[in-house]
Short mmCIF file of C-alpha atoms in Angstrom, two decimals:
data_model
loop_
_atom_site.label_atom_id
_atom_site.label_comp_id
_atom_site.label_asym_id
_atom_site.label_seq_id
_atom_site.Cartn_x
_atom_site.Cartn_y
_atom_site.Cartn_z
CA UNK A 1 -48.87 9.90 7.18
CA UNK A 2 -52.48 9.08 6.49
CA UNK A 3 -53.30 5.24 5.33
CA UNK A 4 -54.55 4.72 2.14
CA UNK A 5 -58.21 4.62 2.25
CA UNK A 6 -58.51 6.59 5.29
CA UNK A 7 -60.58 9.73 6.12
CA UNK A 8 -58.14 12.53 6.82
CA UNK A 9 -58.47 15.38 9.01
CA UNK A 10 -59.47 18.79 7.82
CA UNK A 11 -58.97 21.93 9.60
CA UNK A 12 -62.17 24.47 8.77
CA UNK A 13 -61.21 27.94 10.32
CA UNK A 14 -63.97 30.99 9.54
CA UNK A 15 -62.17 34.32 10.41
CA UNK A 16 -63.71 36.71 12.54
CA UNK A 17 -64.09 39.19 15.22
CA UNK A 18 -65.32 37.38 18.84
CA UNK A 19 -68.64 38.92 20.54
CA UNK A 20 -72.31 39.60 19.99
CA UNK A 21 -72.00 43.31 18.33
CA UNK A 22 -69.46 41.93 15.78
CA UNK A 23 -71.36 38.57 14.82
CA UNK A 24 -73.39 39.79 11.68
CA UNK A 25 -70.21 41.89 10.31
CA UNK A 26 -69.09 41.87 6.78
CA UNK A 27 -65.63 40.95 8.43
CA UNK A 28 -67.28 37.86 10.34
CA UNK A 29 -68.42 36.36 7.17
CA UNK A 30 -65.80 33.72 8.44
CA UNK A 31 -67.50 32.52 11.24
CA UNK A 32 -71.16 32.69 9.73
CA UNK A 33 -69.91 30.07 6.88
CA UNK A 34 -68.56 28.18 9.55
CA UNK A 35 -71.87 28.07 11.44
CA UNK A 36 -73.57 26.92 8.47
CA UNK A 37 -71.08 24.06 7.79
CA UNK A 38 -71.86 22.52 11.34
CA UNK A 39 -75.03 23.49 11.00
CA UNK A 40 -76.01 21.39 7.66
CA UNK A 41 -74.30 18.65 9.74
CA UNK A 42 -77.03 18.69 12.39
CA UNK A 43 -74.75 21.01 15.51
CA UNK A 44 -75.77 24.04 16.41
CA UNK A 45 -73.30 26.89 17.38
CA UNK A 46 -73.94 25.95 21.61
CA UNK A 47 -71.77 22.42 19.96
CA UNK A 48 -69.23 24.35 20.03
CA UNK A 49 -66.41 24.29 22.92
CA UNK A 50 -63.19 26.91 24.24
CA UNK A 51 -60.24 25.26 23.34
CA UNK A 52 -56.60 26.37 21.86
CA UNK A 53 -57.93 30.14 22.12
CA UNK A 54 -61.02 30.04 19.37
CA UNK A 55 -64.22 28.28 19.66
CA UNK A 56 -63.57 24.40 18.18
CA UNK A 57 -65.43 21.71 17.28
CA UNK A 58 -64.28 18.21 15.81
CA UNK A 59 -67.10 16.72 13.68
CA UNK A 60 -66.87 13.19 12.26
CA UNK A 61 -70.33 12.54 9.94
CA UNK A 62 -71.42 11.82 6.70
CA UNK A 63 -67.62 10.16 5.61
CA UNK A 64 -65.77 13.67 7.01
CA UNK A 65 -63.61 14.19 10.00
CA UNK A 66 -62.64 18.10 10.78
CA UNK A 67 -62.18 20.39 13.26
CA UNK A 68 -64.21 23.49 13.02
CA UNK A 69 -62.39 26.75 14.39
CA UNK A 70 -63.61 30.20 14.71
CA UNK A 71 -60.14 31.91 16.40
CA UNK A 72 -61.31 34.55 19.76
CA UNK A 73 -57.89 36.10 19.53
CA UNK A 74 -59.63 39.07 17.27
CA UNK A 75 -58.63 38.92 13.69
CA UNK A 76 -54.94 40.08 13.20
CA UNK A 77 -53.73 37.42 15.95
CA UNK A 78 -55.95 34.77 14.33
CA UNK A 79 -52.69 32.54 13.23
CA UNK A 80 -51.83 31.94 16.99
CA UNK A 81 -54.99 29.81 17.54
CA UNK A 82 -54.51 28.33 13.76
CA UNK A 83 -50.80 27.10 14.62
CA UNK A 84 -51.62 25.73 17.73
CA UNK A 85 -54.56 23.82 16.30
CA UNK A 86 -52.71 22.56 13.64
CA UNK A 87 -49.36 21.09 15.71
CA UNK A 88 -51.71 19.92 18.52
CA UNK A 89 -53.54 17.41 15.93
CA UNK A 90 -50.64 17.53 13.12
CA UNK A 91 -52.91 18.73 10.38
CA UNK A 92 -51.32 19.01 7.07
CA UNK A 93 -51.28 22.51 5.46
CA UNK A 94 -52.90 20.93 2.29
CA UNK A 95 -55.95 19.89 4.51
CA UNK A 96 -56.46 23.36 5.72
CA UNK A 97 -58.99 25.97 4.57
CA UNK A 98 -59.32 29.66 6.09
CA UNK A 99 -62.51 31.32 5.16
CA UNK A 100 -62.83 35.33 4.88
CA UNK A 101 -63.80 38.32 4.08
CA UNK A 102 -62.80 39.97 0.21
CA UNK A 103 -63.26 43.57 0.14
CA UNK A 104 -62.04 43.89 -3.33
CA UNK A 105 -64.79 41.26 -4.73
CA UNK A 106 -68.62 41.61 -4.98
CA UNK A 107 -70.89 40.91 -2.50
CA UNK A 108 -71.12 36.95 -2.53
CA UNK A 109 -68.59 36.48 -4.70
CA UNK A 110 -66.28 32.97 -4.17
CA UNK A 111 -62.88 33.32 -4.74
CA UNK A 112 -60.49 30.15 -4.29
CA UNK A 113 -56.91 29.73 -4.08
CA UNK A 114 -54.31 27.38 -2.80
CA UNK A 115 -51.31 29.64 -2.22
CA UNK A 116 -50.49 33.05 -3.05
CA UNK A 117 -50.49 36.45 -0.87
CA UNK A 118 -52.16 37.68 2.25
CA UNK A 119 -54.22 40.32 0.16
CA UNK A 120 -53.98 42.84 2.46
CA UNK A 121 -56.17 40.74 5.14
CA UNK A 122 -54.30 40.85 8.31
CA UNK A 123 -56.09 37.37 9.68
CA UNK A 124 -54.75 35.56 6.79
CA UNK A 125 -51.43 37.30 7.55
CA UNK A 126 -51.34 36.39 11.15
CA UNK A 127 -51.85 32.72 9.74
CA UNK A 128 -48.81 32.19 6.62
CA UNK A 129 -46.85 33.86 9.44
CA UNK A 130 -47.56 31.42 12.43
CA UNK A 131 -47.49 28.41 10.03
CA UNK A 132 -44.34 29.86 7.76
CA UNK A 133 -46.33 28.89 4.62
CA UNK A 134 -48.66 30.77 1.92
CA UNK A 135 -49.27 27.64 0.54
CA UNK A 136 -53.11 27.16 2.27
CA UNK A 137 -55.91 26.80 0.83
CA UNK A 138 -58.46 30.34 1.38
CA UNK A 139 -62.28 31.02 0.49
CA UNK A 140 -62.36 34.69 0.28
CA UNK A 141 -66.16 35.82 0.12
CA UNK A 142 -66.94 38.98 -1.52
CA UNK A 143 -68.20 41.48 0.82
CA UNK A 144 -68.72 44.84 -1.39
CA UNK A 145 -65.75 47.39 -2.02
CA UNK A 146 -66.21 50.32 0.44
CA UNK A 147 -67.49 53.62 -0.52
CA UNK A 148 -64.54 56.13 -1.07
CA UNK A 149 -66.17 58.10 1.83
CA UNK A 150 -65.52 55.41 4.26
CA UNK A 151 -62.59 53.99 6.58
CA UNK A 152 -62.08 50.81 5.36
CA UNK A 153 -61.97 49.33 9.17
CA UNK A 154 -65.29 50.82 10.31
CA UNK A 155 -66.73 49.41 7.02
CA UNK A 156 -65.89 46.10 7.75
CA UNK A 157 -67.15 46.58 11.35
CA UNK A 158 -70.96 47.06 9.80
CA UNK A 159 -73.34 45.32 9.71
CA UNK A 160 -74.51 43.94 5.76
CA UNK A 161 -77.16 45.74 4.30
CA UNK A 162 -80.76 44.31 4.30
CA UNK A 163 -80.38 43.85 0.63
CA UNK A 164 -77.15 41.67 1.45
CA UNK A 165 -78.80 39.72 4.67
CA UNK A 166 -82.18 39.12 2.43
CA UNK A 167 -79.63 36.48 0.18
CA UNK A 168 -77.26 35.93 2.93
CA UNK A 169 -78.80 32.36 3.78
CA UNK A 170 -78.53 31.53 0.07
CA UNK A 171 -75.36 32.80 -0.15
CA UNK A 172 -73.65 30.70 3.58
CA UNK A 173 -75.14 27.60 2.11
CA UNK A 174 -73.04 28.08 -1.26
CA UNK A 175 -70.33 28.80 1.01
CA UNK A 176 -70.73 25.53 2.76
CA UNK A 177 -71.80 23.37 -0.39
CA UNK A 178 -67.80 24.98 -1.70
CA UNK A 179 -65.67 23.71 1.90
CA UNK A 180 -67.26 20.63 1.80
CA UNK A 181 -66.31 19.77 -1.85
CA UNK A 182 -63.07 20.86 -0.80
CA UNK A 183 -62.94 18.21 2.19
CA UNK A 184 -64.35 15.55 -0.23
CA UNK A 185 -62.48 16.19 -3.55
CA UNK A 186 -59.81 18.63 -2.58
CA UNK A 187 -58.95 22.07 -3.26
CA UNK A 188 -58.53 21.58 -7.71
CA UNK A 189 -61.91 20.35 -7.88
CA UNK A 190 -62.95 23.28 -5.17
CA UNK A 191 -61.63 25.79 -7.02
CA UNK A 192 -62.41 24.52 -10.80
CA UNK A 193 -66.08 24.50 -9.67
CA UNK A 194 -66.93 27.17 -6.89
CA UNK A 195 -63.89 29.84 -8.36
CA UNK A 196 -65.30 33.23 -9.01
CA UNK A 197 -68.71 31.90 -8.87
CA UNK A 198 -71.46 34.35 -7.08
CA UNK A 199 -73.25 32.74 -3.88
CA UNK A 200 -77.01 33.63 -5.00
CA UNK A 201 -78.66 33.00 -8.02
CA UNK A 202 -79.82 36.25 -10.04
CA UNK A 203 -83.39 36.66 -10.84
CA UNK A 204 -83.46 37.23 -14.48
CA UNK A 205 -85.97 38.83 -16.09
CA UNK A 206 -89.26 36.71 -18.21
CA UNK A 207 -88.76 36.45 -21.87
CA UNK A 208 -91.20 38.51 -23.71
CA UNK A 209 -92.16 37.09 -27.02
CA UNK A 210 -92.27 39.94 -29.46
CA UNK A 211 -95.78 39.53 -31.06
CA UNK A 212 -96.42 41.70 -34.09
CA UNK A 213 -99.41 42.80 -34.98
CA UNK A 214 -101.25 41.49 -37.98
CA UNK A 215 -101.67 44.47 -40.05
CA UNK A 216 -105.29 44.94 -42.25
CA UNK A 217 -106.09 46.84 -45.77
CA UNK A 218 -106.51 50.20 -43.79
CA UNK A 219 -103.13 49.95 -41.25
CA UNK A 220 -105.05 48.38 -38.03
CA UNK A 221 -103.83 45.50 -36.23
CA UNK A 222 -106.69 42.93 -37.10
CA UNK A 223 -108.56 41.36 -34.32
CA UNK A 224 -107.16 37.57 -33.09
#
């Protein structure tokens, strides 16, 4: 039981796949949002040490305390690291957020919820199963719907297009600015703020002023 007053302990775990030739994968979104986190918090990814089978770092700055986990069992044993993590420093499942990949929601798109199903995403199943609990908070991050001519598990495997990776710094920071207001204010105020919101902002287009033309005795626009 945390004292009133006091900072609790988060648990931050980015899914993803472990190695170089995965790290820029629409199904490593996970770790990348991670990365950023620690990274707006002044550690780079070398901060990062081998410890309950994922790559962990405990960070206490800036009025937070969490542990930042990216899980090296490969995705669909991911809740194996997550339980361990969470007995070892008796996190409670209300202070936990998983981050991953949402095949079914537009590139960059946030979506936020505090309990419900696995989705069809076989890290977050790994995870309710270890823990015995649907009730944790997830950041799923839209990564495009596959074309119809494609195995879903070699789409995830690819790499984001250069259209996606041209907004993908915009897009992590979002990411981060959303799992920090979660440690801060907690998941309501996550979710009634960063819910179904797109990571990027959209260029939209100048207004043109419609200007009509002053019209003379014989039909010609007169000269301003």
């Amino acid at each position: 039981m945390q004292q009133k007053g006091a900072i609790e302990l988060h648990l931050i775990c980015g899914l993803g796949n472990p190695g170089r030739k995965y790290s820029r994968t629409r199904h490593n979104i996970g770790f990348m949002v991670v990365d950023r986190l620690v990274a707006e918090l002044g550690y780079s990814e070398s901060s990062f040490g081998n410890k309950f089978k994922g790559e962990f770092l405990q960070v206490r700055k800036d009025g937070l305390d969490f542990i930042a986990l990216k899980p090296q069992t490969y995705m669909n044993l991911s809740g194996d690291c997550v339980r361990d993590i969470v007995n070892y420093f008796k996190i409670e499942p209300e202070n936990v957020i998983i981050i991953c990949d949402d095949v079914n929601l537009p590139f960059a798109k946030l979506r936020l919820r505090n309990e419900g199903s696995d989705g069809g995403h076989n890290g977050l199943k790994s995870i309710f199963c270890h823990l015995q609990t649907n009730k944790i908070t997830r950041l799923r991050v839209g990564v495009n719907s596959r074309p119809d001519t494609r195995d879903l598990a070699d789409y995830v495997l690819e790499n984001f297009s250069k259209d996606e990776q041209a907004k993908m710094d915009e897009v992590l920071k979002y990411c981060a600015e959303a799992v920090t207001a979660f440690m801060r204010r907690g998941s309501g105020f996550a979710m009634n703020n960063y819910n179904n919101k797109l990571g990027y902002k959209i260029d939209e287009p100048p207004e043109v002023s419609e200007k009509k033309d002053v019209v003379g005795p014989a039909g010609r626009p007169l000269d301003k």
